[in-house]
Tab-separated table of C-alpha atoms in Angstrom:
chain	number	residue	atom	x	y	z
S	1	UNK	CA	11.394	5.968	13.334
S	2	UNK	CA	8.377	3.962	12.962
S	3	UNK	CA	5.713	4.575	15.737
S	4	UNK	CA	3.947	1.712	17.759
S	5	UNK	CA	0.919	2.473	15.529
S	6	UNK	CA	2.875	2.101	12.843
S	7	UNK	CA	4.675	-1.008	13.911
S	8	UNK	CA	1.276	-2.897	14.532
S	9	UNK	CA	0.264	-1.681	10.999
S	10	UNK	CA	2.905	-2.861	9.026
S	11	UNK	CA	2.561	-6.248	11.457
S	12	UNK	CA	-0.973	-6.555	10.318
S	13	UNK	CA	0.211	-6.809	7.248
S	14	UNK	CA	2.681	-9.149	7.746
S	15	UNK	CA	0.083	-11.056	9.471
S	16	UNK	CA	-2.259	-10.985	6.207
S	17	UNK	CA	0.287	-12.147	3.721
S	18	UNK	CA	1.561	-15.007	5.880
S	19	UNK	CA	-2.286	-15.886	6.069
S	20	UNK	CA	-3.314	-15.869	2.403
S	21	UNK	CA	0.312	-17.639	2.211
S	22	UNK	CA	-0.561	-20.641	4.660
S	23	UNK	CA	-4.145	-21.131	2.819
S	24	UNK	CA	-2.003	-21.404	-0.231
S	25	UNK	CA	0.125	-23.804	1.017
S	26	UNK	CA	3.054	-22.015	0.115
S	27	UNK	CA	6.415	-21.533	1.677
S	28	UNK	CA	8.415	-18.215	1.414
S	29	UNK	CA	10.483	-19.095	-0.573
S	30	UNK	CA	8.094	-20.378	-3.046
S	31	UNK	CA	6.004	-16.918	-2.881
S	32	UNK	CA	9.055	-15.252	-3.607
S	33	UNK	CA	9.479	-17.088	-6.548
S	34	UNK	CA	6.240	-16.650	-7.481
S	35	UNK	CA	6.736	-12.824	-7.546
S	36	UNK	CA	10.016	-12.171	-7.901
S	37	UNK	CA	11.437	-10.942	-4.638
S	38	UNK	CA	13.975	-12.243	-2.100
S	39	UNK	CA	12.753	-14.796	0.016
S	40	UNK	CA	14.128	-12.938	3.022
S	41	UNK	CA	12.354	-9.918	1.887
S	42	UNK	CA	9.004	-11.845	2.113
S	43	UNK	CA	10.686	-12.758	5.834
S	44	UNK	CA	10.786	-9.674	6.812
S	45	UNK	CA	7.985	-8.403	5.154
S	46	UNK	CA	5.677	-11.131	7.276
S	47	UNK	CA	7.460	-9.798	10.266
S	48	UNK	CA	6.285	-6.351	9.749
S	49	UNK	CA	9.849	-5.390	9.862
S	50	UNK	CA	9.651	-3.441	6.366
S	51	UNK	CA	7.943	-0.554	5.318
S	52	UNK	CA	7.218	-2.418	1.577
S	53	UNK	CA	6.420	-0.113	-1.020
S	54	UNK	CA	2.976	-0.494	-2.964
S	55	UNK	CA	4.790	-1.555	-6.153
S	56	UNK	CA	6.061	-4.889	-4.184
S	57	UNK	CA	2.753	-4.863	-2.426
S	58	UNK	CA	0.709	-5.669	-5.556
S	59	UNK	CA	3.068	-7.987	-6.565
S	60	UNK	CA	3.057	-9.846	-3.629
S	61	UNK	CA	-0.824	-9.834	-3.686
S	62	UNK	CA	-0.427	-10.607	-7.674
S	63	UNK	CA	1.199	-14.055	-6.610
S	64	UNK	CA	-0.961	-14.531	-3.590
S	65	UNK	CA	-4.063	-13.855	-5.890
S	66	UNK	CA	-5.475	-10.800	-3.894
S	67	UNK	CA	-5.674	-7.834	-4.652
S	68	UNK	CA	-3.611	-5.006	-3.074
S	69	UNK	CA	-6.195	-3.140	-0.747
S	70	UNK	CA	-7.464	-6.889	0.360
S	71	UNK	CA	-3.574	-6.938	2.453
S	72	UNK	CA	-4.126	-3.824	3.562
S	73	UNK	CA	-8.072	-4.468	4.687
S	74	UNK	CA	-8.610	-4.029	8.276
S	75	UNK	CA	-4.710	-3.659	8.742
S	76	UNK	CA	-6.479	0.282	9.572
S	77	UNK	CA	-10.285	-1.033	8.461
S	78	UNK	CA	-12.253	2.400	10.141
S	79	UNK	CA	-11.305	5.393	8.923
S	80	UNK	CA	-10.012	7.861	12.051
S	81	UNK	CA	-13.433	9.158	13.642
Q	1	UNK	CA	12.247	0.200	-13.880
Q	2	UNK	CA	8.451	0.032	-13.337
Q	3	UNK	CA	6.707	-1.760	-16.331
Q	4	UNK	CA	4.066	-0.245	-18.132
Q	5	UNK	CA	1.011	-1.849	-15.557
Q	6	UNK	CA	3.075	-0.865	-12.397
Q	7	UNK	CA	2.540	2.907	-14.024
Q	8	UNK	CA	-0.325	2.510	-14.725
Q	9	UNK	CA	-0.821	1.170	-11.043
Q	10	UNK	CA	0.356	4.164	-9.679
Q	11	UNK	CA	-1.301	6.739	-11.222
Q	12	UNK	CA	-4.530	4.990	-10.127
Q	13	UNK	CA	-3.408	5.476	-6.839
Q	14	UNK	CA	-2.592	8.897	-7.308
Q	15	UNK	CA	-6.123	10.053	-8.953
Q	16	UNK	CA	-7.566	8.604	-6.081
Q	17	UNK	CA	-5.424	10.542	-3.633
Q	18	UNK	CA	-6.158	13.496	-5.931
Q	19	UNK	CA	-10.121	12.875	-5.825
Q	20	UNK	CA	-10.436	12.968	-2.441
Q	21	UNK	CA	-8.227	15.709	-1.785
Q	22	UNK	CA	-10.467	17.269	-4.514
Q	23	UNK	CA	-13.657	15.948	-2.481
Q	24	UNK	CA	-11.936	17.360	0.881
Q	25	UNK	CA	-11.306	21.192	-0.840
Q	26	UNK	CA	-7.947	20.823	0.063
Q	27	UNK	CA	-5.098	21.665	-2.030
Q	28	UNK	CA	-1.738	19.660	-2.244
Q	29	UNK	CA	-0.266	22.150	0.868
Q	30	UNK	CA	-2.835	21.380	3.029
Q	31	UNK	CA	-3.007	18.067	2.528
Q	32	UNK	CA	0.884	17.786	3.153
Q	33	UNK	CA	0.438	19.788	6.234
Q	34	UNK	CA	-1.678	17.342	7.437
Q	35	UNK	CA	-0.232	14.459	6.942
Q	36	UNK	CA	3.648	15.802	8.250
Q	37	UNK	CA	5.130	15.070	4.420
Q	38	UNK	CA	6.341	17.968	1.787
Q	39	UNK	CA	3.823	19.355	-1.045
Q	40	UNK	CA	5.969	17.826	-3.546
Q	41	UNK	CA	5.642	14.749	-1.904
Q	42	UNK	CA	2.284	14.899	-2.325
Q	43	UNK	CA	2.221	16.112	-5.713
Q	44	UNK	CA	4.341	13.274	-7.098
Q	45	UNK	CA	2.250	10.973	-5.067
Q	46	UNK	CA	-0.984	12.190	-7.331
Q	47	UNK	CA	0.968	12.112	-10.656
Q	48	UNK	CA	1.862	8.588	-10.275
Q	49	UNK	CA	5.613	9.191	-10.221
Q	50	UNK	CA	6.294	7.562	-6.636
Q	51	UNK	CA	6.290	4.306	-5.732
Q	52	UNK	CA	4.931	5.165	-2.117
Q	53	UNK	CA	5.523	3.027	1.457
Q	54	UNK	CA	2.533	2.110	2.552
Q	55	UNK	CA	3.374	3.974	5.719
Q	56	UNK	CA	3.059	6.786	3.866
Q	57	UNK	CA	-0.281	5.967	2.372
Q	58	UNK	CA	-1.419	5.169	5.908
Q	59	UNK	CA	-0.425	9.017	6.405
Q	60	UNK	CA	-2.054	10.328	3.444
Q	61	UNK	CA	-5.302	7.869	3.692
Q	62	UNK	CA	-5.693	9.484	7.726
Q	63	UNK	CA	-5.243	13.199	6.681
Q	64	UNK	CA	-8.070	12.083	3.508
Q	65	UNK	CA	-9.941	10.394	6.340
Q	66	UNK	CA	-10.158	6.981	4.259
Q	67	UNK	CA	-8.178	3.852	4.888
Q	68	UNK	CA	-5.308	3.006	2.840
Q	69	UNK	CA	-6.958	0.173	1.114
Q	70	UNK	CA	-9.628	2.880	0.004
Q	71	UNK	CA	-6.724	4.192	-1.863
Q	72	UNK	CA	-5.833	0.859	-3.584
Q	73	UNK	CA	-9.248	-0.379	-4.149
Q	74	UNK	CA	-10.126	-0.330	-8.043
Q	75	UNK	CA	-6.373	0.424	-8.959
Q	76	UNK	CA	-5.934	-2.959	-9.190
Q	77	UNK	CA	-9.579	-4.036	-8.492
Q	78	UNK	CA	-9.777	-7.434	-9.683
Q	79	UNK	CA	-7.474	-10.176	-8.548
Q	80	UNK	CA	-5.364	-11.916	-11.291
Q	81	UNK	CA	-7.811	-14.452	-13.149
C-alpha cells in the first residue's frame, strides 16, 4: 500500500514524463513505440498509478532523450534534513 | 531478459547504493533496517541483480540521505546522442 508520500512521488513522475512528452510533441502511443512498452503502461505510468521499475524508467527517458535521474529530479529534489 | 547495457545499468546503480552505504559506515543490515526492506534485498540491490521500483529507491536514497536521482545520476549520465 503506497503512502500519500509515495503517491505524490510516483505522480511527480508521471507529471515529468508527460512534460518532456508534450515538448516532444509526442502522443503515448507514439512514446511507447518509441521504447517499446504498452501504450497503456505509459497511461498509467503518467498517472502515477505504477510503481515503474528503473529498467522501464531509463527506457522511457532513452526515448524521451533524458536521462533517468532527470525524471526523477525534484520528484524528491532535497535530500530528508 | 535484461540486455547487456540494462546490466550494466544496474550495477551502476548498485555501486552507488554500495558507496554511500560505504560513505555512511553502514553495513547492508543497517541499511535494510532503515529503510523497512530485507538485507538481501539490499544486497541484490548493490550487485546489480534487481531491477528495483523506484519506490524502493526512494526508500533506499532516504535511509542514504540522497535523492533517488543521486542514485541514477552517472549510471546512465549522458542522454542518448
Amino acid at each position: 500500500m503506497a503512502s500519500l508520500r509515495d503517491e505524490r512521488f510516483l505522480q511527480k513522475v508521471g507529471d515529468r514524463i508527460r512534460e518532456r512528452r508534450a515538448a516532444l510533441n509526442l502522443t503515448q502511443a507514439q512514446l511507447a513505440d518509441r521504447c517499446g512498452l504498452h501504450r497503456t503502461f505509459i497511461g498509467s505510468v503518467e498517472r502515477g498509478e505504477r510503481n515503474v521499475a528503473i529498467l522501464s524508467l531509463r527506457k522511457i527517458a532513452q526515448a524521451l532523450r533524458a536521462t533517468p535521474a532527470d525524471l526523477l529530479t525534484d520528484s524528491d529534489s532535497q535530500p530528508p534534513s
